[in-house]
Amino acid sequence: MVLASSALIAHTTDLELVIRHVLAGLGQGVHAGRERGAGVEFSEYRAYAPGDEWRRVDWKLLARADRYYVREAERDSHVAVWLLLDASASMLEPSRSIEGLDKLGYARTLLACIAAIAQRQGDAFGLAVLSNGRAQLVPAARGPRQLQRVLAKLTQVQAAGMLPDADVLRSGLRFAGAPSLIFAATDFLDWPSSLSEALVRLRHMRHDVRAVCLQTEAECTGGFSSGPAYRDPEREAGVFRFGADLRAGYLRKREQHFSEVTAGLRAHDVLQVAARIEQAPGEVLRQMLRQGGRR
């Protein structure tokens, strides 16, 4: 099946539909599977829930009890997956070539797909939405119901305001227990920022941190119209224009800015994936999910 295009994201609010299209043929998990092989021992039974894999159903117990039960395995180690969504006002930046598509919708789709993969693998996963100076959490849990909770929260998200400050993020992003996989979706227009500092801090806590830096085609090429005036949606510090005479300077400053972003993340071993929202999301997911990142 052909991977979903960004146009599909723009024209549907059904995240489950988009997930099915994007993940068709992707064939990749968020980490190496641990459900088979040595070190995996039976732990307990639990009632079957929609979305559970049929291969985990205990058919002998079904014959005795006339109910479906799923075998839970005790794993060598547990991996929790955390999804961090930048929902500040700058994430409302739209594509100039695909009507109805913006950074937030694209980021929401990427994180929803990762949540679906984590659920399929049996991992615990949670969500943090960073918007309007607050961090809203969906605590980590496992199973199909958790996936529905995360998808519902992603569907409801509206971009507004600025990122939470450093103190809010420090208290809100306290991931306890074993090292986790952390996937962040942002545009890194602010650098350094409270979010970049939080990602570095999480990496120093031995979490595997991966960030996708989202831009539009127009932002990357300077392809803005010279007609309208533009306002910073987060600070409203004034009105700016963009013309052909300013394009070279804009591109030069943009390259300098994102070179600093890349160097800063690389220095702290945070994997960064640069993406344009006009790209097919499956391509971006492959880069985010490649085993062990670049390490």
GROMACS .gro file of C-alpha atoms in nm:
model
  295
    1MET     CA    1   0.000   0.000   0.000
    2VAL     CA    2   0.125   0.349  -0.082
    3LEU     CA    3   0.218   0.556   0.222
    4ALA     CA    4  -0.019   0.836   0.307
    5SER     CA    5   0.067   1.174   0.161
    6SER     CA    6   0.057   1.494   0.361
    7ALA     CA    7  -0.260   1.581   0.170
    8LEU     CA    8  -0.440   1.299   0.352
    9ILE     CA    9  -0.345   1.454   0.686
   10ALA     CA   10  -0.484   1.787   0.571
   11HIS     CA   11  -0.821   1.646   0.470
   12THR     CA   12  -0.913   1.412   0.756
   13THR     CA   13  -0.948   1.448   1.131
   14ASP     CA   14  -0.960   1.070   1.178
   15LEU     CA   15  -0.619   0.988   1.325
   16GLU     CA   16  -0.689   0.616   1.317
   17LEU     CA   17  -0.748   0.633   0.942
   18VAL     CA   18  -0.425   0.824   0.886
   19ILE     CA   19  -0.233   0.582   1.109
   20ARG     CA   20  -0.348   0.284   0.904
   21HIS     CA   21  -0.232   0.446   0.582
   22VAL     CA   22   0.101   0.568   0.715
   23LEU     CA   23   0.197   0.244   0.888
   24ALA     CA   24   0.097   0.017   0.599
   25GLY     CA   25   0.417  -0.153   0.493
   26LEU     CA   26   0.635   0.040   0.738
   27GLY     CA   27   0.733  -0.283   0.917
   28GLN     CA   28   0.931  -0.119   1.194
   29GLY     CA   29   0.896  -0.085   1.568
   30VAL     CA   30   1.011   0.177   1.813
   31HIS     CA   31   1.278  -0.061   1.944
   32ALA     CA   32   1.397  -0.415   1.902
   33GLY     CA   33   1.117  -0.656   1.993
   34ARG     CA   34   1.160  -0.855   2.312
   35GLU     CA   35   0.852  -1.074   2.315
   36ARG     CA   36   1.030  -1.378   2.169
   37GLY     CA   37   1.346  -1.566   2.265
   38ALA     CA   38   1.542  -1.620   2.581
   39GLY     CA   39   1.468  -1.420   2.891
   40VAL     CA   40   1.094  -1.389   2.824
   41GLU     CA   41   0.881  -1.575   3.076
   42PHE     CA   42   0.507  -1.604   3.126
   43SER     CA   43   0.379  -1.358   3.385
   44GLU     CA   44  -0.003  -1.356   3.398
   45TYR     CA   45  -0.328  -1.371   3.205
   46ARG     CA   46  -0.553  -1.075   3.136
   47ALA     CA   47  -0.883  -1.042   2.953
   48TYR     CA   48  -0.861  -0.987   2.579
   49ALA     CA   49  -0.918  -0.628   2.463
   50PRO     CA   50  -0.981  -0.509   2.105
   51GLY     CA   51  -0.647  -0.445   1.938
   52ASP     CA   52  -0.458  -0.725   2.112
   53GLU     CA   53  -0.267  -0.958   1.881
   54TRP     CA   54  -0.440  -1.290   1.823
   55ARG     CA   55  -0.111  -1.479   1.853
   56ARG     CA   56  -0.106  -1.387   2.224
   57VAL     CA   57  -0.447  -1.545   2.295
   58ASP     CA   58  -0.427  -1.866   2.500
   59TRP     CA   59  -0.647  -2.101   2.300
   60LYS     CA   60  -0.632  -2.386   2.553
   61LEU     CA   61  -0.763  -2.156   2.824
   62LEU     CA   62  -1.038  -2.043   2.586
   63ALA     CA   63  -1.150  -2.406   2.552
   64ARG     CA   64  -1.173  -2.442   2.930
   65ALA     CA   65  -1.310  -2.103   3.029
   66ASP     CA   66  -1.503  -2.006   2.717
   67ARG     CA   67  -1.347  -1.660   2.734
   68TYR     CA   68  -1.054  -1.498   2.556
   69TYR     CA   69  -0.743  -1.436   2.765
   70VAL     CA   70  -0.408  -1.291   2.660
   71ARG     CA   71  -0.076  -1.416   2.792
   72GLU     CA   72   0.138  -1.137   2.940
   73ALA     CA   73   0.515  -1.184   2.929
   74GLU     CA   74   0.772  -1.070   3.181
   75ARG     CA   75   1.038  -0.896   2.976
   76ASP     CA   76   1.409  -0.852   3.031
   77SER     CA   77   1.350  -0.478   3.057
   78HIS     CA   78   1.054  -0.247   3.015
   79VAL     CA   79   1.063   0.042   2.772
   80ALA     CA   80   0.829   0.335   2.822
   81VAL     CA   81   0.768   0.561   2.524
   82TRP     CA   82   0.697   0.929   2.583
   83LEU     CA   83   0.560   1.161   2.317
   84LEU     CA   84   0.629   1.535   2.350
   85LEU     CA   85   0.419   1.766   2.134
   86ASP     CA   86   0.509   2.133   2.091
   87ALA     CA   87   0.168   2.295   2.053
   88SER     CA   88   0.283   2.655   2.081
   89ALA     CA   89   0.138   2.910   1.840
   90SER     CA   90   0.421   2.881   1.585
   91MET     CA   91   0.309   2.522   1.513
   92LEU     CA   92   0.005   2.667   1.335
   93GLU     CA   93   0.231   2.770   1.044
   94PRO     CA   94   0.058   2.635   0.731
   95SER     CA   95   0.192   2.477   0.417
   96ARG     CA   96   0.174   2.712   0.120
   97SER     CA   97   0.129   2.421  -0.122
   98ILE     CA   98  -0.111   2.184   0.059
   99GLU     CA   99  -0.431   2.349   0.173
  100GLY     CA  100  -0.537   2.262   0.528
  101LEU     CA  101  -0.197   2.126   0.637
  102ASP     CA  102   0.004   2.284   0.918
  103LYS     CA  103   0.292   2.184   1.143
  104LEU     CA  104   0.064   2.084   1.430
  105GLY     CA  105  -0.141   1.844   1.217
  106TYR     CA  106   0.172   1.683   1.079
  107ALA     CA  107   0.332   1.651   1.425
  108ARG     CA  108   0.010   1.506   1.565
  109THR     CA  109   0.014   1.237   1.295
  110LEU     CA  110   0.377   1.139   1.354
  111LEU     CA  111   0.325   1.101   1.729
  112ALA     CA  112  -0.004   0.914   1.681
  113CYS     CA  113   0.175   0.661   1.459
  114ILE     CA  114   0.449   0.612   1.718
  115ALA     CA  115   0.182   0.559   1.986
  116ALA     CA  116   0.015   0.295   1.768
  117ILE     CA  117   0.345   0.113   1.719
  118ALA     CA  118   0.420   0.124   2.093
  119GLN     CA  119   0.076  -0.019   2.167
  120ARG     CA  120   0.132  -0.296   1.913
  121GLN     CA  121   0.462  -0.385   2.083
  122GLY     CA  122   0.303  -0.391   2.427
  123ASP     CA  123   0.502  -0.095   2.564
  124ALA     CA  124   0.375   0.166   2.803
  125PHE     CA  125   0.344   0.507   2.641
  126GLY     CA  126   0.236   0.854   2.746
  127LEU     CA  127   0.192   1.201   2.603
  128ALA     CA  128   0.296   1.551   2.707
  129VAL     CA  129   0.133   1.846   2.525
  130LEU     CA  130   0.326   2.172   2.564
  131SER     CA  131   0.102   2.469   2.497
  132ASN     CA  132   0.009   2.811   2.633
  133GLY     CA  133   0.272   2.794   2.908
  134ARG     CA  134   0.150   2.457   3.039
  135ALA     CA  135   0.244   2.091   3.015
  136GLN     CA  136  -0.060   1.861   2.995
  137LEU     CA  137   0.016   1.493   3.058
  138VAL     CA  138  -0.149   1.167   2.965
  139PRO     CA  139   0.032   0.930   3.208
  140ALA     CA  140   0.207   0.630   3.056
  141ALA     CA  141   0.008   0.307   3.035
  142ARG     CA  142  -0.032   0.005   2.806
  143GLY     CA  143  -0.305  -0.131   2.585
  144PRO     CA  144  -0.571  -0.035   2.332
  145ARG     CA  145  -0.758   0.189   2.575
  146GLN     CA  146  -0.443   0.390   2.633
  147LEU     CA  147  -0.406   0.436   2.259
  148GLN     CA  148  -0.761   0.574   2.244
  149ARG     CA  149  -0.682   0.815   2.530
  150VAL     CA  150  -0.370   0.942   2.353
  151LEU     CA  151  -0.543   0.976   2.016
  152ALA     CA  152  -0.834   1.163   2.177
  153LYS     CA  153  -0.591   1.407   2.342
  154LEU     CA  154  -0.399   1.459   2.017
  155THR     CA  155  -0.724   1.523   1.830
  156GLN     CA  156  -0.830   1.787   2.083
  157VAL     CA  157  -0.499   1.977   2.086
  158GLN     CA  158  -0.509   2.340   1.976
  159ALA     CA  159  -0.187   2.533   1.931
  160ALA     CA  160  -0.168   2.850   2.139
  161GLY     CA  161   0.072   3.074   2.326
  162MET     CA  162   0.429   2.989   2.411
  163LEU     CA  163   0.612   2.686   2.543
  164PRO     CA  164   0.610   2.631   2.922
  165ASP     CA  165   0.904   2.783   3.104
  166ALA     CA  166   1.194   2.578   3.236
  167ASP     CA  167   1.047   2.531   3.585
  168VAL     CA  168   0.716   2.399   3.450
  169LEU     CA  169   0.893   2.153   3.220
  170ARG     CA  170   1.132   2.042   3.491
  171SER     CA  171   0.846   1.946   3.721
  172GLY     CA  172   0.618   1.815   3.447
  173LEU     CA  173   0.865   1.591   3.264
  174ARG     CA  174   0.992   1.378   3.550
  175PHE     CA  175   1.010   1.035   3.393
  176ALA     CA  176   1.092   0.783   3.663
  177GLY     CA  177   1.219   0.427   3.637
  178ALA     CA  178   1.427   0.275   3.363
  179PRO     CA  179   1.549   0.484   3.069
  180SER     CA  180   1.271   0.559   2.822
  181LEU     CA  181   1.233   0.642   2.456
  182ILE     CA  182   1.132   1.004   2.408
  183PHE     CA  183   1.002   1.142   2.079
  184ALA     CA  184   0.958   1.519   2.053
  185ALA     CA  185   0.790   1.706   1.767
  186THR     CA  186   0.870   2.078   1.744
  187ASP     CA  187   0.994   2.344   1.504
  188PHE     CA  188   1.291   2.464   1.712
  189LEU     CA  189   1.227   2.825   1.611
  190ASP     CA  190   1.336   2.925   1.962
  191TRP     CA  191   1.693   2.823   2.038
  192PRO     CA  192   1.795   2.770   2.306
  193SER     CA  193   1.458   2.727   2.472
  194SER     CA  194   1.299   2.563   2.773
  195LEU     CA  195   1.218   2.263   2.552
  196SER     CA  196   1.571   2.223   2.416
  197GLU     CA  197   1.706   2.241   2.771
  198ALA     CA  198   1.454   1.978   2.882
  199LEU     CA  199   1.555   1.743   2.598
  200VAL     CA  200   1.922   1.774   2.689
  201ARG     CA  201   1.844   1.715   3.056
  202LEU     CA  202   1.641   1.403   2.970
  203ARG     CA  203   1.927   1.274   2.756
  204HIS     CA  204   2.167   1.324   3.047
  205MET     CA  205   1.927   1.110   3.253
  206ARG     CA  206   2.003   0.827   3.007
  207HIS     CA  207   1.678   0.845   2.812
  208ASP     CA  208   1.696   0.786   2.437
  209VAL     CA  209   1.581   1.126   2.306
  210ARG     CA  210   1.481   1.187   1.944
  211ALA     CA  211   1.340   1.511   1.805
  212VAL     CA  212   1.182   1.588   1.470
  213CYS     CA  213   1.233   1.948   1.358
  214LEU     CA  214   0.936   2.049   1.143
  215GLN     CA  215   0.945   2.323   0.882
  216THR     CA  216   0.733   2.414   0.583
  217GLU     CA  217   0.863   2.421   0.228
  218ALA     CA  218   0.820   2.798   0.225
  219GLU     CA  219   1.023   2.838   0.544
  220CYS     CA  220   1.306   2.630   0.396
  221THR     CA  221   1.317   2.809   0.063
  222GLY     CA  222   1.202   3.158   0.157
  223GLY     CA  223   0.900   3.110  -0.066
  224PHE     CA  224   0.672   3.356   0.113
  225SER     CA  225   0.448   3.601  -0.063
  226SER     CA  226   0.564   3.962  -0.050
  227GLY     CA  227   0.204   4.085  -0.034
  228PRO     CA  228   0.078   4.004   0.318
  229ALA     CA  229   0.232   4.129   0.639
  230TYR     CA  230   0.339   3.872   0.897
  231ARG     CA  231   0.313   3.879   1.274
  232ASP     CA  232   0.497   3.663   1.529
  233PRO     CA  233   0.206   3.451   1.664
  234GLU     CA  234   0.371   3.394   2.000
  235ARG     CA  235   0.494   3.742   2.086
  236GLU     CA  236   0.295   3.979   1.865
  237ALA     CA  237   0.594   4.214   1.879
  238GLY     CA  238   0.518   4.382   1.548
  239VAL     CA  239   0.427   4.335   1.186
  240PHE     CA  240   0.689   4.222   0.937
  241ARG     CA  241   0.700   4.205   0.561
  242PHE     CA  242   0.884   3.962   0.336
  243GLY     CA  243   1.009   4.057  -0.009
  244ALA     CA  244   1.261   3.946  -0.268
  245ASP     CA  245   1.512   4.196  -0.130
  246LEU     CA  246   1.501   4.025   0.210
  247ARG     CA  247   1.512   3.662   0.093
  248ALA     CA  248   1.891   3.620   0.086
  249GLY     CA  249   1.929   3.760   0.436
  250TYR     CA  250   1.646   3.544   0.565
  251LEU     CA  251   1.799   3.226   0.421
  252ARG     CA  252   2.141   3.314   0.562
  253LYS     CA  253   2.001   3.370   0.912
  254ARG     CA  254   1.787   3.059   0.886
  255GLU     CA  255   2.086   2.843   0.794
  256GLN     CA  256   2.286   2.988   1.083
  257HIS     CA  257   2.001   2.927   1.327
  258PHE     CA  258   1.944   2.563   1.236
  259SER     CA  259   2.317   2.493   1.219
  260GLU     CA  260   2.329   2.597   1.586
  261VAL     CA  261   2.029   2.375   1.661
  262THR     CA  262   2.188   2.072   1.494
  263ALA     CA  263   2.526   2.129   1.659
  264GLY     CA  264   2.369   2.178   2.001
  265LEU     CA  265   2.162   1.861   1.985
  266ARG     CA  266   2.447   1.655   1.841
  267ALA     CA  267   2.678   1.771   2.120
  268HIS     CA  268   2.441   1.610   2.371
  269ASP     CA  269   2.366   1.297   2.164
  270VAL     CA  270   2.006   1.391   2.088
  271LEU     CA  271   1.898   1.252   1.753
  272GLN     CA  272   1.748   1.518   1.529
  273VAL     CA  273   1.545   1.450   1.216
  274ALA     CA  274   1.478   1.751   0.992
  275ALA     CA  275   1.151   1.728   0.799
  276ARG     CA  276   0.929   1.937   0.578
  277ILE     CA  277   0.561   1.887   0.644
  278GLU     CA  278   0.502   1.840   0.273
  279GLN     CA  279   0.699   1.511   0.292
  280ALA     CA  280   0.521   1.176   0.313
  281PRO     CA  281   0.514   1.105   0.690
  282GLY     CA  282   0.628   0.745   0.645
  283GLU     CA  283   0.967   0.867   0.526
  284VAL     CA  284   1.011   1.079   0.837
  285LEU     CA  285   0.895   0.798   1.067
  286ARG     CA  286   1.160   0.565   0.924
  287GLN     CA  287   1.430   0.813   1.020
  288MET     CA  288   1.288   0.866   1.369
  289LEU     CA  289   1.246   0.494   1.437
  290ARG     CA  290   1.567   0.350   1.303
  291GLN     CA  291   1.702   0.122   1.573
  292GLY     CA  292   1.932   0.297   1.815
  293GLY     CA  293   1.919   0.621   1.617
  294ARG     CA  294   2.268   0.701   1.491
  295ARG     CA  295   2.443   0.556   1.797
   0.00000   0.00000   0.00000
